[in-house]
Amino acid sequence: MRTAGSLSGLDPAERREPPYWQRTLRELAPHDWLVFTYLLVLNVATWRGTPGPAQVESQERVAALLAFLVAVLFLVRGRILRHSFFAPLTYRLAIYGTVQLSYFFMAILLPMVNSRSLDQELYQFDMRVFGVEPAIYLDRIVTPLTTEWFSFFYFAYFFVLALHVIPILMGSRQQRLLGEFALGMLIVFCVGHTLYMVVPGFGPHEAMADQFQRPFPHGMWLDMVMKTVAEGGAQKDIFPSLHTAAPTYIALFSFRHRDKLPFKYTWPIVALFAVNIIGATMFLRWHYVIDVVVGLALSVTALYATVLVTRRELARRAALGLEPSWPTFFEQPAPVRESEPAGEIAASA
């Protein structure tokens, strides 16, 4: 019988592979844990919310998102689903898709989780700290031209996201670039959506409606914005301003990678759009200035955090011989090893 002290003398073929659950946990990346934690928080929040039909509906929705995420992580990170197209696609839907989809549940979820409105507190904070509320100040320049200008940029938010998220998540094969972009965007949205539940509010357009002298004149872009917000908006989603945080993060990311195509040419355009989108959030009376300030802080924090975390994660995966942080499309997966060196088994424990 071999003693514990003699195990290190085993031939590689005799060394046992670590358990499935241990291999799977070792393969998990920081963004896997981030999204899992975010969805877990949503589940806990719904269970602690106000009882009623809205609670039941929210519980079913967020529980389904969490179950889908966990199932995909076990299938992909556990190397059960290894198809070169369906594994990367399913993984992206589970990681990024669940976070984006959760926003469309917020209209029902937010009032049920937190029925308060902190509009007055946010307004008083702005006046005490900044001495001005931009939404009220900008009322004096409301014209058909300015309204359409800012409405166009406010709506362009969705195009800025789509033109970066889809090509990078679906097409990039550079693990560092993909890792930085995706983790940063996930930080922005996971943190932002969570803060919606902590600091709910409707925004100046509703809470301070009697202080505005000029109604917005109808126009193509304004009508599109109003219809989109009415049909798909979460209504109490003001703190922080993700219309500020997300475009700003993309602009900062583009500037950081300005030595690469297409960012070499696109970063000034993205920066221009980001500045106008930020202005639009206040001109159109959706956000208080503190919402914007916190959105800017969130984007900068996300950039610094994701650069550091991505660098360390890529080094960890290389040292342990793990699969890519983001599964790559149409790349032949490495065969599952029947055994591993004792040093790697110890490192994964």
mmCIF file of C-alpha atoms in Angstrom:
data_model
loop_
_atom_site.group_PDB
_atom_site.id
_atom_site.type_symbol
_atom_site.label_atom_id
_atom_site.label_comp_id
_atom_site.label_asym_id
_atom_site.label_seq_id
_atom_site.Cartn_x
_atom_site.Cartn_y
_atom_site.Cartn_z
ATOM 1 C CA MET A 1 0.000 0.000 0.000
ATOM 2 C CA ARG A 2 1.312 3.424 -0.885
ATOM 3 C CA THR A 3 1.650 5.957 1.880
ATOM 4 C CA ALA A 4 0.762 9.629 1.583
ATOM 5 C CA GLY A 5 4.408 10.487 1.416
ATOM 6 C CA SER A 6 4.945 8.247 -1.594
ATOM 7 C CA LEU A 7 2.199 9.777 -3.741
ATOM 8 C CA SER A 8 4.593 12.248 -5.308
ATOM 9 C CA GLY A 9 6.469 9.305 -6.809
ATOM 10 C CA LEU A 10 3.502 8.158 -8.872
ATOM 11 C CA ASP A 11 3.918 8.016 -12.629
ATOM 12 C CA PRO A 12 1.861 10.663 -14.479
ATOM 13 C CA ALA A 13 -0.435 7.950 -15.817
ATOM 14 C CA GLU A 14 -1.242 6.902 -12.249
ATOM 15 C CA ARG A 15 -2.100 10.364 -11.006
ATOM 16 C CA ARG A 16 -5.818 10.906 -10.828
ATOM 17 C CA GLU A 17 -7.522 13.800 -12.571
ATOM 18 C CA PRO A 18 -9.117 16.283 -10.137
ATOM 19 C CA PRO A 19 -12.886 15.969 -9.679
ATOM 20 C CA TYR A 20 -15.195 17.513 -12.271
ATOM 21 C CA TRP A 21 -16.424 20.217 -9.903
ATOM 22 C CA GLN A 22 -12.848 21.189 -9.040
ATOM 23 C CA ARG A 23 -11.836 21.468 -12.709
ATOM 24 C CA THR A 24 -14.948 23.507 -13.448
ATOM 25 C CA LEU A 25 -14.377 25.964 -10.592
ATOM 26 C CA ARG A 26 -10.759 26.413 -11.636
ATOM 27 C CA GLU A 27 -11.844 27.268 -15.190
ATOM 28 C CA LEU A 28 -14.217 30.020 -14.036
ATOM 29 C CA ALA A 29 -13.120 33.560 -14.911
ATOM 30 C CA PRO A 30 -13.722 36.766 -12.904
ATOM 31 C CA HIS A 31 -16.570 37.815 -15.197
ATOM 32 C CA ASP A 32 -18.269 34.458 -14.547
ATOM 33 C CA TRP A 33 -18.251 35.188 -10.811
ATOM 34 C CA LEU A 34 -19.353 38.785 -11.409
ATOM 35 C CA VAL A 35 -22.455 37.835 -13.397
ATOM 36 C CA PHE A 36 -23.264 34.960 -11.028
ATOM 37 C CA THR A 37 -23.092 37.346 -8.051
ATOM 38 C CA TYR A 38 -25.207 39.956 -9.842
ATOM 39 C CA LEU A 39 -27.962 37.472 -10.707
ATOM 40 C CA LEU A 40 -27.827 36.048 -7.191
ATOM 41 C CA VAL A 41 -28.354 39.572 -5.805
ATOM 42 C CA LEU A 42 -31.375 40.011 -8.091
ATOM 43 C CA ASN A 43 -32.833 36.738 -6.821
ATOM 44 C CA VAL A 44 -32.336 37.700 -3.179
ATOM 45 C CA ALA A 45 -33.814 41.153 -3.828
ATOM 46 C CA THR A 46 -36.960 39.713 -5.417
ATOM 47 C CA TRP A 47 -37.479 37.280 -2.542
ATOM 48 C CA ARG A 48 -37.277 40.191 -0.100
ATOM 49 C CA GLY A 49 -39.590 42.400 -2.157
ATOM 50 C CA THR A 50 -43.216 43.307 -1.689
ATOM 51 C CA PRO A 51 -45.449 40.196 -1.940
ATOM 52 C CA GLY A 52 -47.823 40.082 -4.876
ATOM 53 C CA PRO A 53 -48.067 39.177 -8.572
ATOM 54 C CA ALA A 54 -45.100 41.422 -9.448
ATOM 55 C CA GLN A 55 -42.916 39.569 -6.965
ATOM 56 C CA VAL A 56 -43.899 36.165 -8.345
ATOM 57 C CA GLU A 57 -43.264 37.272 -11.920
ATOM 58 C CA SER A 58 -39.895 38.805 -11.010
ATOM 59 C CA GLN A 59 -38.867 35.710 -9.048
ATOM 60 C CA GLU A 60 -39.597 33.446 -11.990
ATOM 61 C CA ARG A 61 -37.711 35.666 -14.430
ATOM 62 C CA VAL A 62 -34.511 36.212 -12.440
ATOM 63 C CA ALA A 63 -34.456 32.601 -11.252
ATOM 64 C CA ALA A 64 -34.580 31.481 -14.882
ATOM 65 C CA LEU A 65 -31.639 33.763 -15.724
ATOM 66 C CA LEU A 66 -29.581 32.381 -12.844
ATOM 67 C CA ALA A 67 -30.432 28.779 -13.715
ATOM 68 C CA PHE A 68 -29.485 29.337 -17.353
ATOM 69 C CA LEU A 69 -26.165 30.905 -16.355
ATOM 70 C CA VAL A 70 -25.238 28.092 -13.960
ATOM 71 C CA ALA A 71 -26.181 25.411 -16.478
ATOM 72 C CA VAL A 72 -24.093 26.997 -19.240
ATOM 73 C CA LEU A 73 -21.105 27.494 -16.936
ATOM 74 C CA PHE A 74 -21.139 23.806 -16.006
ATOM 75 C CA LEU A 75 -21.511 22.784 -19.642
ATOM 76 C CA VAL A 76 -18.854 25.099 -21.104
ATOM 77 C CA ARG A 77 -16.397 25.535 -18.251
ATOM 78 C CA GLY A 78 -16.787 21.849 -17.415
ATOM 79 C CA ARG A 79 -15.883 20.998 -21.032
ATOM 80 C CA ILE A 80 -19.080 19.078 -21.720
ATOM 81 C CA LEU A 81 -20.295 21.418 -24.479
ATOM 82 C CA ARG A 82 -17.255 21.805 -26.730
ATOM 83 C CA HIS A 83 -18.732 22.647 -30.130
ATOM 84 C CA SER A 84 -16.626 25.345 -31.795
ATOM 85 C CA PHE A 85 -19.690 27.516 -32.569
ATOM 86 C CA PHE A 86 -22.436 26.656 -30.087
ATOM 87 C CA ALA A 87 -20.194 26.634 -27.014
ATOM 88 C CA PRO A 88 -18.877 30.222 -27.526
ATOM 89 C CA LEU A 89 -22.325 31.458 -28.592
ATOM 90 C CA THR A 90 -24.159 29.901 -25.657
ATOM 91 C CA TYR A 91 -21.500 31.158 -23.284
ATOM 92 C CA ARG A 92 -21.857 34.756 -24.514
ATOM 93 C CA LEU A 93 -25.633 34.576 -24.228
ATOM 94 C CA ALA A 94 -25.294 33.351 -20.643
ATOM 95 C CA ILE A 95 -22.692 35.911 -19.568
ATOM 96 C CA TYR A 96 -23.567 39.079 -21.448
ATOM 97 C CA GLY A 97 -27.087 38.276 -22.603
ATOM 98 C CA THR A 98 -28.508 37.616 -19.131
ATOM 99 C CA VAL A 99 -27.238 40.959 -17.831
ATOM 100 C CA GLN A 100 -28.741 42.863 -20.752
ATOM 101 C CA LEU A 101 -32.009 40.942 -20.579
ATOM 102 C CA SER A 102 -32.338 41.617 -16.851
ATOM 103 C CA TYR A 103 -32.756 45.331 -17.602
ATOM 104 C CA PHE A 104 -36.081 44.668 -19.321
ATOM 105 C CA PHE A 105 -37.348 43.105 -16.087
ATOM 106 C CA MET A 106 -36.588 46.254 -14.094
ATOM 107 C CA ALA A 107 -39.837 48.082 -14.831
ATOM 108 C CA ILE A 108 -41.681 45.515 -12.692
ATOM 109 C CA LEU A 109 -38.809 44.580 -10.403
ATOM 110 C CA LEU A 110 -37.641 48.009 -9.174
ATOM 111 C CA PRO A 111 -40.946 49.262 -7.653
ATOM 112 C CA MET A 112 -41.461 45.866 -6.025
ATOM 113 C CA VAL A 113 -37.950 45.770 -4.529
ATOM 114 C CA ASN A 114 -37.862 49.394 -3.373
ATOM 115 C CA SER A 115 -41.034 51.471 -3.452
ATOM 116 C CA ARG A 116 -39.277 54.678 -2.381
ATOM 117 C CA SER A 117 -38.350 57.576 -4.644
ATOM 118 C CA LEU A 118 -35.229 59.572 -3.772
ATOM 119 C CA ASP A 119 -35.775 62.344 -6.308
ATOM 120 C CA GLN A 120 -35.961 65.104 -3.725
ATOM 121 C CA GLU A 121 -32.827 63.877 -1.979
ATOM 122 C CA LEU A 122 -30.923 63.784 -5.265
ATOM 123 C CA TYR A 123 -32.129 67.260 -6.228
ATOM 124 C CA GLN A 124 -31.223 68.724 -2.828
ATOM 125 C CA PHE A 125 -27.782 67.121 -3.064
ATOM 126 C CA ASP A 126 -27.218 68.703 -6.481
ATOM 127 C CA MET A 127 -28.208 72.158 -5.254
ATOM 128 C CA ARG A 128 -26.115 71.846 -2.104
ATOM 129 C CA VAL A 129 -22.969 70.504 -3.796
ATOM 130 C CA PHE A 130 -23.113 71.809 -7.381
ATOM 131 C CA GLY A 131 -25.398 74.816 -6.925
ATOM 132 C CA VAL A 132 -27.350 74.078 -10.108
ATOM 133 C CA GLU A 133 -29.618 71.480 -11.624
ATOM 134 C CA PRO A 134 -28.680 71.236 -15.339
ATOM 135 C CA ALA A 135 -32.091 69.913 -16.377
ATOM 136 C CA ILE A 136 -33.732 73.108 -15.092
ATOM 137 C CA TYR A 137 -30.985 75.399 -16.375
ATOM 138 C CA LEU A 138 -31.131 73.900 -19.888
ATOM 139 C CA ASP A 139 -34.883 74.538 -20.063
ATOM 140 C CA ARG A 140 -34.084 78.023 -21.376
ATOM 141 C CA ILE A 141 -32.496 76.678 -24.593
ATOM 142 C CA VAL A 142 -35.277 74.245 -25.537
ATOM 143 C CA THR A 143 -36.017 74.742 -29.254
ATOM 144 C CA PRO A 144 -36.969 72.343 -32.067
ATOM 145 C CA LEU A 145 -33.300 72.261 -33.174
ATOM 146 C CA THR A 146 -31.739 71.596 -29.764
ATOM 147 C CA THR A 147 -34.418 69.056 -28.903
ATOM 148 C CA GLU A 148 -33.826 67.040 -32.059
ATOM 149 C CA TRP A 149 -30.043 67.355 -31.667
ATOM 150 C CA PHE A 150 -29.961 65.892 -28.185
ATOM 151 C CA SER A 151 -32.726 63.378 -28.922
ATOM 152 C CA PHE A 152 -30.676 62.015 -31.813
ATOM 153 C CA PHE A 153 -27.639 61.511 -29.602
ATOM 154 C CA TYR A 154 -29.695 60.048 -26.779
ATOM 155 C CA PHE A 155 -31.098 57.458 -29.172
ATOM 156 C CA ALA A 156 -27.634 56.923 -30.684
ATOM 157 C CA TYR A 157 -26.626 55.356 -27.363
ATOM 158 C CA PHE A 158 -28.097 52.076 -28.588
ATOM 159 C CA PHE A 159 -26.106 52.223 -31.835
ATOM 160 C CA VAL A 160 -22.846 53.025 -30.017
ATOM 161 C CA LEU A 161 -23.355 49.952 -27.828
ATOM 162 C CA ALA A 162 -24.401 47.658 -30.669
ATOM 163 C CA LEU A 163 -21.537 48.714 -32.962
ATOM 164 C CA HIS A 164 -19.031 47.772 -30.262
ATOM 165 C CA VAL A 165 -20.606 44.938 -28.285
ATOM 166 C CA ILE A 166 -21.606 42.738 -31.216
ATOM 167 C CA PRO A 167 -18.361 42.910 -33.277
ATOM 168 C CA ILE A 168 -16.049 42.592 -30.259
ATOM 169 C CA LEU A 169 -17.934 39.841 -28.430
ATOM 170 C CA MET A 170 -18.674 37.851 -31.559
ATOM 171 C CA GLY A 171 -15.616 38.558 -33.689
ATOM 172 C CA SER A 172 -12.560 39.407 -31.633
ATOM 173 C CA ARG A 173 -9.944 36.670 -31.187
ATOM 174 C CA GLN A 174 -7.658 38.804 -29.003
ATOM 175 C CA GLN A 175 -8.219 37.602 -25.459
ATOM 176 C CA ARG A 176 -6.788 40.723 -23.821
ATOM 177 C CA LEU A 177 -8.869 43.155 -25.881
ATOM 178 C CA LEU A 178 -12.012 41.034 -25.618
ATOM 179 C CA GLY A 179 -11.460 40.450 -21.911
ATOM 180 C CA GLU A 180 -10.976 44.117 -21.102
ATOM 181 C CA PHE A 181 -13.961 45.282 -23.117
ATOM 182 C CA ALA A 182 -16.403 42.645 -21.925
ATOM 183 C CA LEU A 183 -15.434 42.752 -18.256
ATOM 184 C CA GLY A 184 -15.590 46.546 -18.234
ATOM 185 C CA MET A 185 -19.051 46.608 -19.776
ATOM 186 C CA LEU A 186 -20.239 43.920 -17.378
ATOM 187 C CA ILE A 187 -18.948 45.903 -14.400
ATOM 188 C CA VAL A 188 -20.771 48.998 -15.648
ATOM 189 C CA PHE A 189 -24.099 47.234 -16.103
ATOM 190 C CA CYS A 190 -23.993 44.888 -13.107
ATOM 191 C CA VAL A 191 -23.051 47.670 -10.714
ATOM 192 C CA GLY A 192 -25.426 50.128 -12.378
ATOM 193 C CA HIS A 193 -28.432 47.808 -12.279
ATOM 194 C CA THR A 194 -27.735 46.963 -8.654
ATOM 195 C CA LEU A 195 -27.578 50.633 -7.670
ATOM 196 C CA TYR A 196 -30.951 51.194 -9.351
ATOM 197 C CA MET A 197 -32.457 49.129 -6.533
ATOM 198 C CA VAL A 198 -30.591 51.072 -3.841
ATOM 199 C CA VAL A 199 -31.195 54.621 -5.132
ATOM 200 C CA PRO A 200 -34.509 54.617 -7.034
ATOM 201 C CA GLY A 201 -35.931 57.721 -8.659
ATOM 202 C CA PHE A 202 -37.921 58.918 -11.646
ATOM 203 C CA GLY A 203 -35.755 61.843 -12.739
ATOM 204 C CA PRO A 204 -36.410 65.587 -13.136
ATOM 205 C CA HIS A 205 -38.883 65.115 -16.011
ATOM 206 C CA GLU A 206 -41.441 63.700 -13.590
ATOM 207 C CA ALA A 207 -40.396 64.718 -10.092
ATOM 208 C CA MET A 208 -39.870 68.382 -11.046
ATOM 209 C CA ALA A 209 -42.316 68.744 -13.920
ATOM 210 C CA ASP A 210 -43.814 71.965 -12.535
ATOM 211 C CA GLN A 211 -40.441 73.755 -12.715
ATOM 212 C CA PHE A 212 -40.072 73.514 -16.497
ATOM 213 C CA GLN A 213 -41.407 76.379 -18.606
ATOM 214 C CA ARG A 214 -40.890 74.995 -22.111
ATOM 215 C CA PRO A 215 -42.404 71.689 -23.276
ATOM 216 C CA PHE A 216 -40.390 69.726 -25.800
ATOM 217 C CA PRO A 217 -41.574 70.279 -29.389
ATOM 218 C CA HIS A 218 -42.413 67.096 -31.266
ATOM 219 C CA GLY A 219 -39.871 65.744 -33.699
ATOM 220 C CA MET A 220 -38.816 62.452 -35.246
ATOM 221 C CA TRP A 221 -35.957 61.711 -32.836
ATOM 222 C CA LEU A 222 -37.744 62.979 -29.734
ATOM 223 C CA ASP A 223 -40.790 60.849 -30.506
ATOM 224 C CA MET A 224 -38.573 57.789 -31.014
ATOM 225 C CA VAL A 225 -36.858 58.408 -27.677
ATOM 226 C CA MET A 226 -40.118 58.877 -25.804
ATOM 227 C CA LYS A 227 -41.665 55.778 -27.339
ATOM 228 C CA THR A 228 -38.596 53.651 -26.608
ATOM 229 C CA VAL A 229 -38.407 54.778 -22.976
ATOM 230 C CA ALA A 230 -42.137 54.330 -22.442
ATOM 231 C CA GLU A 231 -42.171 50.813 -23.882
ATOM 232 C CA GLY A 232 -38.826 49.415 -22.733
ATOM 233 C CA GLY A 233 -37.512 51.681 -19.988
ATOM 234 C CA ALA A 234 -37.272 50.701 -16.332
ATOM 235 C CA GLN A 235 -38.705 54.125 -15.269
ATOM 236 C CA LYS A 236 -36.858 54.320 -11.901
ATOM 237 C CA ASP A 237 -33.433 53.704 -13.425
ATOM 238 C CA ILE A 238 -31.637 57.008 -12.888
ATOM 239 C CA PHE A 239 -28.773 56.422 -10.424
ATOM 240 C CA PRO A 240 -26.213 56.052 -11.863
ATOM 241 C CA SER A 241 -26.721 57.242 -15.431
ATOM 242 C CA LEU A 242 -25.764 54.287 -17.621
ATOM 243 C CA HIS A 243 -26.330 56.519 -20.636
ATOM 244 C CA THR A 244 -23.268 58.256 -19.215
ATOM 245 C CA ALA A 245 -21.266 55.284 -17.938
ATOM 246 C CA ALA A 246 -21.496 52.930 -20.932
ATOM 247 C CA PRO A 247 -20.586 55.367 -23.770
ATOM 248 C CA THR A 248 -17.866 56.899 -21.593
ATOM 249 C CA TYR A 249 -16.380 53.475 -20.926
ATOM 250 C CA ILE A 250 -16.413 52.679 -24.646
ATOM 251 C CA ALA A 251 -14.737 56.025 -25.398
ATOM 252 C CA LEU A 252 -12.045 55.402 -22.755
ATOM 253 C CA PHE A 253 -11.532 51.846 -23.992
ATOM 254 C CA SER A 254 -11.248 53.068 -27.584
ATOM 255 C CA PHE A 255 -8.705 55.707 -26.582
ATOM 256 C CA ARG A 256 -6.674 53.130 -24.648
ATOM 257 C CA HIS A 257 -6.516 50.916 -27.755
ATOM 258 C CA ARG A 258 -6.034 53.773 -30.235
ATOM 259 C CA ASP A 259 -2.908 52.027 -31.563
ATOM 260 C CA LYS A 260 -5.178 49.335 -33.067
ATOM 261 C CA LEU A 261 -7.747 49.347 -35.833
ATOM 262 C CA PRO A 262 -10.487 50.508 -35.910
ATOM 263 C CA PHE A 263 -10.021 52.460 -32.654
ATOM 264 C CA LYS A 264 -7.234 54.522 -34.193
ATOM 265 C CA TYR A 265 -9.879 56.299 -36.248
ATOM 266 C CA THR A 266 -13.064 55.754 -34.255
ATOM 267 C CA TRP A 267 -12.100 56.962 -30.780
ATOM 268 C CA PRO A 268 -12.646 60.694 -31.542
ATOM 269 C CA ILE A 269 -16.081 59.916 -33.013
ATOM 270 C CA VAL A 270 -17.042 57.783 -30.023
ATOM 271 C CA ALA A 271 -15.827 60.533 -27.676
ATOM 272 C CA LEU A 272 -17.950 63.107 -29.520
ATOM 273 C CA PHE A 273 -21.023 60.887 -29.246
ATOM 274 C CA ALA A 274 -20.346 60.186 -25.563
ATOM 275 C CA VAL A 275 -20.165 63.894 -24.710
ATOM 276 C CA ASN A 276 -23.430 64.636 -26.512
ATOM 277 C CA ILE A 277 -25.183 61.610 -25.024
ATOM 278 C CA ILE A 278 -24.201 62.811 -21.550
ATOM 279 C CA GLY A 279 -25.577 66.250 -22.365
ATOM 280 C CA ALA A 280 -28.763 64.685 -23.693
ATOM 281 C CA THR A 281 -29.441 62.851 -20.417
ATOM 282 C CA MET A 282 -29.757 66.208 -18.637
ATOM 283 C CA PHE A 283 -31.264 68.249 -21.475
ATOM 284 C CA LEU A 284 -34.073 65.691 -21.867
ATOM 285 C CA ARG A 285 -34.628 65.817 -18.090
ATOM 286 C CA TRP A 286 -33.923 62.159 -17.409
ATOM 287 C CA HIS A 287 -31.048 62.627 -14.964
ATOM 288 C CA TYR A 288 -29.765 64.762 -12.121
ATOM 289 C CA VAL A 289 -26.169 65.914 -12.271
ATOM 290 C CA ILE A 290 -25.161 63.510 -9.468
ATOM 291 C CA ASP A 291 -26.425 60.622 -11.631
ATOM 292 C CA VAL A 292 -24.036 61.741 -14.351
ATOM 293 C CA VAL A 293 -21.100 62.250 -11.982
ATOM 294 C CA VAL A 294 -21.503 58.763 -10.530
ATOM 295 C CA GLY A 295 -21.853 57.357 -14.054
ATOM 296 C CA LEU A 296 -18.538 58.955 -15.016
ATOM 297 C CA ALA A 297 -16.884 57.596 -11.861
ATOM 298 C CA LEU A 298 -18.238 54.138 -12.606
ATOM 299 C CA SER A 299 -16.810 54.137 -16.133
ATOM 300 C CA VAL A 300 -13.342 55.239 -14.985
ATOM 301 C CA THR A 301 -13.325 52.712 -12.140
ATOM 302 C CA ALA A 302 -14.389 49.955 -14.509
ATOM 303 C CA LEU A 303 -11.547 50.774 -16.896
ATOM 304 C CA TYR A 304 -8.856 50.646 -14.217
ATOM 305 C CA ALA A 305 -10.302 47.500 -12.645
ATOM 306 C CA THR A 306 -10.677 45.600 -15.888
ATOM 307 C CA VAL A 307 -7.117 46.315 -17.075
ATOM 308 C CA LEU A 308 -5.676 44.963 -13.826
ATOM 309 C CA VAL A 309 -8.016 41.981 -13.534
ATOM 310 C CA THR A 310 -7.672 40.950 -17.184
ATOM 311 C CA ARG A 311 -3.870 41.042 -17.032
ATOM 312 C CA ARG A 312 -3.817 38.833 -13.936
ATOM 313 C CA GLU A 313 -6.442 36.458 -15.256
ATOM 314 C CA LEU A 314 -4.625 35.873 -18.546
ATOM 315 C CA ALA A 315 -1.427 35.146 -16.617
ATOM 316 C CA ARG A 316 -3.255 32.726 -14.307
ATOM 317 C CA ARG A 317 -4.840 30.828 -17.159
ATOM 318 C CA ALA A 318 -1.532 30.575 -19.013
ATOM 319 C CA ALA A 319 0.283 29.305 -15.907
ATOM 320 C CA LEU A 320 -2.348 26.624 -15.203
ATOM 321 C CA GLY A 321 -2.929 25.664 -18.832
ATOM 322 C CA LEU A 322 -6.606 26.620 -18.715
ATOM 323 C CA GLU A 323 -8.877 27.214 -21.670
ATOM 324 C CA PRO A 324 -9.428 30.800 -22.943
ATOM 325 C CA SER A 325 -11.207 33.234 -20.667
ATOM 326 C CA TRP A 326 -13.704 33.766 -23.491
ATOM 327 C CA PRO A 327 -14.219 30.654 -25.673
ATOM 328 C CA THR A 328 -13.213 31.449 -29.249
ATOM 329 C CA PHE A 329 -15.458 30.763 -32.230
ATOM 330 C CA PHE A 330 -14.383 28.021 -34.654
ATOM 331 C CA GLU A 331 -11.298 27.124 -32.655
ATOM 332 C CA GLN A 332 -10.653 23.430 -32.158
ATOM 333 C CA PRO A 333 -10.802 22.799 -28.405
ATOM 334 C CA ALA A 334 -7.814 21.155 -26.755
ATOM 335 C CA PRO A 335 -8.414 17.531 -25.763
ATOM 336 C CA VAL A 336 -9.406 16.920 -22.169
ATOM 337 C CA ARG A 337 -6.375 15.591 -20.352
ATOM 338 C CA GLU A 338 -6.750 12.255 -18.622
ATOM 339 C CA SER A 339 -4.260 13.251 -15.946
ATOM 340 C CA GLU A 340 -2.438 16.327 -14.742
ATOM 341 C CA PRO A 341 0.870 16.978 -13.045
ATOM 342 C CA ALA A 342 0.718 16.931 -9.271
ATOM 343 C CA GLY A 343 1.820 20.561 -9.150
ATOM 344 C CA GLU A 344 -1.174 21.690 -11.221
ATOM 345 C CA ILE A 345 -3.552 19.668 -9.079
ATOM 346 C CA ALA A 346 -2.178 21.314 -5.969
ATOM 347 C CA ALA A 347 -2.418 24.782 -7.566
ATOM 348 C CA SER A 348 -6.076 24.267 -8.427
ATOM 349 C CA ALA A 349 -7.103 23.149 -4.971
#
